[in-house]
Amino acid sequence: MNHSFFFTPFSPVAILFIATFFLRAKKASCTDPQFLACEPKSCGDQNISFPFHIQNAQEEYCGYPGFAISCNEKNKTVLSLSNNEYIIQEIDYQNHSLRLSNAVGFGKNTSCSPQIQNISLNGDRFRLSTNRTGLFLFYNCNSKLLESDSKLLNHKVDCSGENGNVSTVAMRVDNPLLGSVSEKCGAGVMAPVDVYRGENVSIGKMLERGFVLNWVASDCSECDESGGRCGFNYTTYQFKCFCPDRPHARSCKSGSTNRTRRRWIVVGK
Ligand SMILES: *[C@@H]1O[C@H](CO)[C@@H](O)[C@H](O)[C@H]1NC(C)=O
Ligand SMILES: *[C@@H]1O[C@H](CO)[C@@H](O)[C@H](O)[C@H]1NC(C)=O
Ligand SMILES: *[C@@H]1O[C@H](CO)[C@@H](O)[C@H](O)[C@H]1NC(C)=O
Ligand SMILES: *[C@@H]1O[C@H](CO)[C@@H](O)[C@H](O)[C@H]1NC(C)=O
Ligand SMILES: *[C@@H]1O[C@H](CO)[C@@H](O)[C@H](O)[C@H]1NC(C)=O
Ligand SMILES: *[C@@H]1O[C@H](CO)[C@@H](O)[C@H](O)[C@H]1NC(C)=O
Ligand SMILES: *[C@@H]1O[C@H](CO)[C@@H](O)[C@H](O)[C@H]1NC(C)=O
Ligand SMILES: *[C@@H]1O[C@H](CO)[C@@H](O)[C@H](O)[C@H]1NC(C)=O
Ligand SMILES: *[C@@H]1O[C@H](CO)[C@@H](O)[C@H](O)[C@H]1NC(C)=O
Ligand SMILES: *[C@@H]1O[C@H](CO)[C@@H](O)[C@H](O)[C@H]1NC(C)=O
């Protein structure tokens, strides 16, 4: 009978069925732990994934070196660059760019003590995008000298809690007055801002809107499209594609040939 072909314990169909069942069960029970650990996480309304990793919330190997960020108590994503803290407003994973603004605001209510410091993009991970200018902030202007210069006085910033002897002045780097300001104000700090042609916005607005940085890190798209999660092995210092089965070199689709591809280093002769 045909029935016996299908349902006797040792029929090919039964064996196939049982084998499939066990393979599935095995696969489910040992999904690669790194794949699981590197699930994208959110911070506020930002989705965080490679090359970033959230310090204290995600494994370091889920990100690329130099891309540690944190999620503050206000659900804002914070990136620290040298001595400044920046709020990440937007991340564009396709263009490898992010919009930042200085975490220290700048308005009537903010104190004008020198909180914003010169930006320094150490290393080659981040680059300022092209549509950008700078804003010079001078925190130590001599109020008396400033009073006598009506042009400079126009650039004075109102700050709370400022003592009468010292004033703060802010102006764009392309301002012709920049040359004359240093004798009254000493050294300033430069904060990058995006400025669009013909636009007239306040200093506070400019700082709030911030600026765009482009980043350089391993490209995640191939791994991502193959269903993997990108990461980095800090021991071998290599990009990894964490897949449900195991870590791969670039993509979950690549076979073992690519996994074992390596640079041979000849020691001695
Ligand atoms: C974050 O991911 C969720 C789910 O994929 C999506 O609905 C949401 O729009 C994303 N948010 C941002 C800011 O991209
Ligand atoms: C931050 O966002 C998470 C998830 O949306 C939410 O559960 C939490 O209450 C938020 N925390 C604050 C301080 O807004
Ligand atoms: C990223 O690229 C897309 C398409 O090229 C573009 O529409 C978008 O404005 C870009 N975003 C940024 C932040 O440059
Ligand atoms: C400014 O500060 C005062 C007193 O500290 C506070 O009452 C007020 O709400 C603040 N305004 C803004 C816009 O933050
Ligand atoms: C401003 O300077 C004058 C003279 O230099 C000094 O007497 C005064 O205490 C100073 N004011 C403040 C608020 O520091
Ligand atoms: C900040 O950088 C500018 C040049 O971009 C420099 O003229 C200025 O002295 C620096 N300020 C400080 C406090 O280092
Ligand atoms: C720079 O600004 C101009 C107009 O202000 C805009 O057309 C262009 O797309 C911007 N470029 C980038 C890279 O954002
Ligand atoms: C910019 O706007 C301010 C007030 O918002 C105005 O006083 C000033 O004249 C404007 N400057 C230019 C160049 O349009
Ligand atoms: C990194 O690679 C080494 C050598 O292949 C391996 O032993 C280690 O478990 C890997 N670490 C991570 C976090 O993937
Ligand atoms: C190995 O990687 C290359 C690109 O890096 C890809 O074209 C090739 O198909 C991969 N080989 C296997 C066996 O997946």
Coordinates of C-alpha atoms and ligand atoms in Angstrom, one line a residue:
M1 CA 0.0 0.0 0.0
N2 CA 1.1 3.5 -0.6
H3 CA 0.3 4.5 3.0
S4 CA 3.0 2.3 4.4
F5 CA 5.6 4.1 2.3
F6 CA 4.8 7.3 4.2
F7 CA 4.1 6.2 7.7
T8 CA 6.2 3.3 8.6
P9 CA 8.8 4.4 11.2
F10 CA 11.7 4.0 8.8
S11 CA 10.2 5.4 5.7
P12 CA 12.3 8.1 4.0
V13 CA 9.7 10.7 4.7
A14 CA 9.6 9.9 8.4
I15 CA 13.3 10.1 8.7
L16 CA 13.4 13.3 6.8
F17 CA 10.7 14.7 9.1
I18 CA 12.5 13.7 12.2
A19 CA 15.9 14.9 11.0
T20 CA 14.4 18.3 10.1
F21 CA 12.8 18.5 13.5
F22 CA 16.1 17.9 15.3
L23 CA 18.1 20.2 13.1
R24 CA 15.6 23.0 13.7
A25 CA 15.6 22.4 17.4
K26 CA 19.4 22.4 17.5
K27 CA 19.5 25.6 15.5
A28 CA 17.1 27.4 17.7
S29 CA 18.8 26.3 20.9
C30 CA 22.2 27.6 19.9
T31 CA 21.8 30.8 18.1
D32 CA 25.1 32.6 18.2
P33 CA 25.3 34.6 21.4
Q34 CA 27.1 37.5 19.7
F35 CA 24.3 37.7 17.2
L36 CA 21.8 37.9 20.0
A37 CA 23.8 40.4 22.0
C38 CA 24.1 42.8 19.0
E39 CA 20.4 43.3 18.5
P40 CA 19.9 47.0 17.7
K41 CA 18.8 49.0 20.7
S42 CA 17.1 52.3 21.0
C43 CA 17.9 55.4 23.0
G44 CA 15.0 57.8 23.1
D45 CA 13.9 57.9 19.4
Q46 CA 17.3 56.9 18.0
N47 CA 17.9 53.4 16.8
I48 CA 21.4 52.4 17.7
S49 CA 23.3 49.8 15.7
F50 CA 26.8 49.3 14.2
P51 CA 29.2 51.2 14.1
F52 CA 27.8 52.6 17.4
H53 CA 27.4 50.7 20.6
I54 CA 25.7 52.1 23.8
Q55 CA 28.2 52.0 26.7
N56 CA 27.0 49.9 29.6
A57 CA 24.0 48.7 27.6
Q58 CA 25.6 46.8 24.8
E59 CA 28.7 44.7 24.3
E60 CA 31.6 46.6 23.0
Y61 CA 32.0 44.1 20.1
C62 CA 28.7 45.2 18.7
G63 CA 30.4 48.5 17.6
Y64 CA 33.4 49.7 15.8
P65 CA 36.4 51.1 17.8
G66 CA 35.9 54.8 18.6
F67 CA 32.1 54.7 18.3
A68 CA 31.0 54.4 21.9
I69 CA 28.0 56.5 22.7
S70 CA 25.9 56.8 25.8
C71 CA 22.2 57.2 26.5
N72 CA 21.6 59.9 29.2
E73 CA 18.8 60.1 31.7
K74 CA 16.8 62.3 29.4
N75 CA 16.9 59.6 26.7
K76 CA 19.3 61.6 24.6
T77 CA 22.1 60.0 22.7
V78 CA 25.4 61.5 23.7
L79 CA 28.7 61.4 21.8
S80 CA 31.8 62.7 23.5
L81 CA 34.5 64.1 21.3
S82 CA 37.5 65.3 23.2
N83 CA 36.1 67.6 26.0
N84 CA 32.7 68.3 24.5
E85 CA 29.5 66.4 24.8
Y86 CA 27.2 66.4 21.8
I87 CA 23.7 65.3 21.5
I88 CA 23.1 63.1 18.5
Q89 CA 19.9 64.4 16.9
E90 CA 19.9 62.1 13.8
I91 CA 21.8 59.2 12.5
D92 CA 21.8 58.4 8.8
Y93 CA 23.2 54.9 8.5
Q94 CA 23.1 54.9 4.8
N95 CA 25.1 58.1 4.3
H96 CA 27.3 57.4 7.3
S97 CA 26.5 60.8 8.8
L98 CA 25.1 62.1 12.0
R99 CA 23.8 65.5 13.1
L100 CA 25.1 66.7 16.4
S101 CA 24.5 69.7 18.6
N102 CA 26.5 70.8 21.6
A103 CA 25.0 69.4 24.7
V104 CA 25.5 72.8 26.4
G105 CA 22.8 75.0 25.1
F106 CA 23.2 78.7 24.5
G107 CA 20.4 81.0 25.3
K108 CA 19.3 83.6 27.7
N109 CA 19.0 81.0 30.4
T110 CA 22.4 79.4 30.0
S111 CA 25.3 80.6 31.8
C112 CA 28.0 81.9 29.6
S113 CA 30.9 80.3 31.4
P114 CA 33.2 78.7 28.9
Q115 CA 31.5 75.4 28.6
I116 CA 31.8 74.9 24.9
Q117 CA 35.4 74.0 24.0
N118 CA 37.2 73.8 20.7
I119 CA 36.1 70.7 18.8
S120 CA 38.9 68.3 18.1
L121 CA 38.2 65.3 15.9
N122 CA 41.1 63.2 17.0
G123 CA 41.8 60.3 14.7
D124 CA 40.1 59.8 11.3
R125 CA 36.8 58.4 12.4
F126 CA 34.8 61.6 12.0
R127 CA 35.0 64.4 9.5
L128 CA 33.1 67.6 9.3
S129 CA 30.8 67.8 6.3
T130 CA 31.3 70.5 3.8
N131 CA 28.2 72.7 4.4
R132 CA 29.5 74.1 7.5
T133 CA 30.9 77.2 8.9
G134 CA 32.1 78.0 12.4
L135 CA 30.9 80.1 15.2
F136 CA 33.5 81.8 17.3
L137 CA 32.6 82.2 21.0
F138 CA 34.5 84.6 23.1
Y139 CA 33.8 84.2 26.8
N140 CA 36.2 86.6 28.3
C141 CA 35.5 90.0 26.7
N142 CA 36.3 93.0 28.7
S143 CA 32.9 94.7 29.1
K144 CA 34.4 98.2 29.3
L145 CA 36.3 97.9 26.1
L146 CA 33.3 96.4 24.5
E147 CA 31.1 99.3 25.4
S148 CA 33.2 101.6 23.3
D149 CA 32.8 99.5 20.2
S150 CA 29.2 99.6 19.0
K151 CA 29.9 97.1 16.1
L152 CA 31.2 94.5 18.5
L153 CA 28.5 95.2 21.0
N154 CA 26.0 94.0 18.5
H155 CA 27.5 90.5 18.8
K156 CA 27.2 90.4 22.6
V157 CA 25.3 87.5 23.9
D158 CA 22.9 87.8 26.8
C159 CA 23.7 85.3 29.4
S160 CA 22.3 84.7 32.8
G161 CA 24.5 85.2 35.9
E162 CA 27.1 87.1 34.0
N163 CA 29.1 89.6 36.1
G164 CA 29.4 93.1 34.8
N165 CA 33.0 93.1 33.9
V166 CA 33.1 90.2 31.5
S167 CA 30.9 89.7 28.5
T168 CA 30.4 87.0 25.9
V169 CA 30.6 87.7 22.2
A170 CA 29.7 85.3 19.4
M171 CA 30.2 85.7 15.7
R172 CA 30.6 83.6 12.6
V173 CA 34.1 82.8 11.4
D174 CA 33.6 84.8 8.2
N175 CA 32.8 87.9 10.1
P176 CA 35.3 90.7 9.2
L177 CA 35.2 91.9 12.8
L178 CA 36.9 88.7 13.9
G179 CA 40.3 90.4 13.5
S180 CA 39.6 93.2 16.0
V181 CA 37.9 91.1 18.6
S182 CA 40.9 89.4 20.1
E183 CA 42.3 92.4 21.9
K184 CA 39.0 92.9 23.7
C185 CA 38.2 89.3 24.3
G186 CA 41.3 87.1 24.2
A187 CA 41.1 83.7 22.7
G188 CA 37.8 82.3 21.5
V189 CA 36.6 78.8 20.9
M190 CA 35.3 77.6 17.6
A191 CA 32.0 75.6 17.4
P192 CA 31.1 74.2 14.0
V193 CA 27.6 75.0 12.8
D194 CA 25.7 74.4 9.6
V195 CA 24.8 77.6 7.8
Y196 CA 22.8 77.9 4.7
R197 CA 23.3 80.7 2.2
G198 CA 21.2 83.8 2.8
E199 CA 19.9 82.5 6.1
N200 CA 19.5 84.7 9.1
V201 CA 19.2 82.8 12.3
S202 CA 20.2 83.5 15.9
I203 CA 23.4 82.1 17.4
G204 CA 21.4 80.0 19.8
K205 CA 19.4 78.5 16.9
M206 CA 22.6 77.7 15.0
L207 CA 24.1 75.9 18.0
E208 CA 20.8 74.1 18.6
R209 CA 20.6 72.9 15.0
G210 CA 24.2 71.8 15.2
F211 CA 26.2 70.3 12.4
V212 CA 26.7 67.1 10.4
L213 CA 29.7 64.8 10.8
N214 CA 30.5 62.0 8.4
W215 CA 32.0 58.9 9.8
V216 CA 34.4 56.3 8.5
A217 CA 34.0 52.7 9.6
S218 CA 33.6 49.3 8.0
D219 CA 30.6 49.1 5.7
C220 CA 27.8 47.1 7.3
S221 CA 25.4 46.8 4.4
E222 CA 26.5 43.4 3.0
C223 CA 26.3 41.8 6.4
D224 CA 23.0 43.6 7.2
E225 CA 21.4 42.6 4.0
S226 CA 22.3 38.9 4.6
G227 CA 20.5 39.0 7.9
G228 CA 23.6 39.4 10.1
R229 CA 24.6 42.0 12.7
C230 CA 27.8 43.8 12.3
G231 CA 30.5 43.8 15.0
F232 CA 34.1 43.8 15.7
N233 CA 36.6 41.4 17.2
Y234 CA 38.9 43.4 19.4
T235 CA 41.3 40.5 19.8
T236 CA 42.0 40.1 16.1
Y237 CA 41.0 43.7 15.4
Q238 CA 38.8 42.7 12.5
F239 CA 35.3 43.4 11.3
K240 CA 32.8 40.5 12.0
C241 CA 29.4 39.7 10.7
F242 CA 27.6 37.9 13.5
C243 CA 25.0 35.5 12.1
P244 CA 22.5 33.3 13.7
D245 CA 24.8 30.3 13.2
R246 CA 28.3 31.8 13.9
P247 CA 30.4 34.8 13.2
H248 CA 31.3 35.2 9.5
A249 CA 33.9 37.4 7.9
R250 CA 31.7 39.8 5.9
S251 CA 28.2 38.3 5.2
C252 CA 26.1 35.5 6.4
K253 CA 26.0 34.1 2.9
S254 CA 29.8 33.7 2.6
G255 CA 31.1 30.2 3.0
S256 CA 34.1 29.0 4.9
T257 CA 36.5 30.0 2.2
N258 CA 36.0 33.6 3.1
R259 CA 36.1 32.9 6.8
T260 CA 39.5 31.5 6.7
R261 CA 40.9 34.0 4.3
R262 CA 43.8 35.6 6.0
R263 CA 46.9 37.5 5.5
W264 CA 50.0 35.4 5.8
I265 CA 52.7 37.1 7.6
V266 CA 56.1 35.7 6.9
V267 CA 58.4 35.9 9.9
G268 CA 62.1 35.8 9.1
K269 CA 63.4 34.3 5.9
Ligands
LIG1 C1 13.6 52.7 14.7 O1 13.2 51.4 14.3 C2 11.8 51.2 14.4 C3 11.5 49.8 14.1 O2 12.3 49.3 13.0 C4 11.2 52.2 13.4 O3 9.8 52.0 13.4 C5 11.5 53.6 13.7 O4 11.0 54.5 12.7 C6 13.0 53.8 13.8 N1 13.3 55.1 14.2 C7 14.2 55.9 13.6 C8 14.5 57.2 14.3 O5 14.8 55.6 12.6
LIG2 C1 13.3 56.6 27.6 O1 12.7 55.8 26.6 C2 12.2 54.5 27.1 C3 11.7 53.8 25.9 O2 11.0 54.6 25.0 C4 11.2 54.7 28.1 O3 10.8 53.5 28.6 C5 11.7 55.6 29.3 O4 10.7 55.9 30.2 C6 12.3 56.9 28.7 N1 12.9 57.6 29.8 C7 12.8 58.9 29.9 C8 13.5 59.5 31.1 O5 12.2 59.6 29.2
LIG3 C1 21.5 60.8 2.7 O1 21.3 60.4 1.4 C2 20.0 60.6 0.9 C3 19.9 60.0 -0.5 O2 21.1 60.2 -1.2 C4 19.5 62.0 1.0 O3 18.2 62.1 0.5 C5 19.7 62.5 2.4 O4 19.3 63.9 2.5 C6 21.1 62.3 2.9 N1 21.1 62.6 4.3 C7 22.1 63.4 4.8 C8 22.0 63.6 6.3 O5 23.0 63.8 4.1
LIG4 C1 14.9 80.0 32.7 O1 15.3 80.0 34.1 C2 14.3 80.3 35.0 C3 14.9 80.3 36.4 O2 16.0 79.5 36.5 C4 13.2 79.4 34.8 O3 12.1 79.7 35.7 C5 12.7 79.4 33.4 O4 11.6 78.4 33.2 C6 13.8 79.1 32.4 N1 13.3 79.2 31.1 C7 13.6 78.4 30.1 C8 13.0 78.7 28.8 O5 14.3 77.4 30.3
LIG5 C1 34.5 94.6 38.3 O1 35.8 95.3 38.3 C2 35.9 96.3 39.3 C3 37.2 97.0 39.2 O2 38.1 96.3 38.5 C4 35.8 95.6 40.7 O3 35.8 96.5 41.7 C5 34.4 94.8 40.7 O4 34.3 94.1 41.9 C6 34.3 93.9 39.6 N1 32.9 93.3 39.6 C7 32.7 92.0 39.6 C8 31.3 91.6 39.6 O5 33.6 91.2 39.5
LIG6 C1 40.4 77.3 19.4 O1 40.7 77.1 18.1 C2 41.1 78.4 17.4 C3 41.4 78.1 16.0 O2 40.4 77.3 15.4 C4 42.2 79.1 18.1 O3 42.5 80.3 17.5 C5 41.9 79.3 19.6 O4 43.0 79.8 20.2 C6 41.5 78.0 20.2 N1 41.0 78.3 21.6 C7 41.5 77.6 22.6 C8 40.9 78.0 24.0 O5 42.3 76.7 22.6
LIG7 C1 24.8 72.2 1.1 O1 23.8 73.2 1.0 C2 23.2 73.4 -0.2 C3 22.2 74.6 -0.2 O2 22.3 75.2 1.0 C4 22.4 72.1 -0.5 O3 21.8 72.2 -1.8 C5 23.4 70.9 -0.5 O4 22.7 69.7 -0.8 C6 24.1 70.8 0.8 N1 25.1 69.8 0.8 C7 25.2 68.9 1.7 C8 26.3 67.9 1.5 O5 24.5 68.8 2.7
LIG8 C1 18.6 89.2 10.8 O1 17.5 89.2 11.7 C2 17.5 90.2 12.7 C3 16.3 90.0 13.6 O2 15.8 88.7 13.6 C4 17.5 91.5 12.1 O3 17.6 92.5 13.1 C5 18.7 91.6 11.2 O4 18.7 92.9 10.5 C6 18.7 90.5 10.1 N1 19.9 90.6 9.3 C7 19.9 90.4 8.0 C8 21.2 90.5 7.3 O5 18.9 90.2 7.4
LIG9 C1 37.8 37.0 18.5 O1 38.6 36.1 17.7 C2 39.3 35.2 18.5 C3 40.2 34.4 17.6 O2 39.5 34.0 16.5 C4 38.3 34.3 19.3 O3 38.9 33.4 20.1 C5 37.4 35.2 20.1 O4 36.4 34.5 20.8 C6 36.8 36.3 19.3 N1 36.1 37.3 20.2 C7 34.9 37.8 19.9 C8 34.4 38.7 20.9 O5 34.3 37.6 18.9
LIG10 C1 33.9 35.7 -0.7 O1 33.8 37.1 -0.7 C2 33.7 37.7 -2.0 C3 33.6 39.2 -1.8 O2 34.4 39.6 -0.7 C4 32.4 37.1 -2.7 O3 32.4 37.7 -4.0 C5 32.5 35.6 -2.8 O4 31.3 35.2 -3.3 C6 32.7 35.0 -1.4 N1 32.9 33.6 -1.5 C7 32.0 32.8 -0.9 C8 32.3 31.3 -1.0 O5 31.0 33.2 -0.4

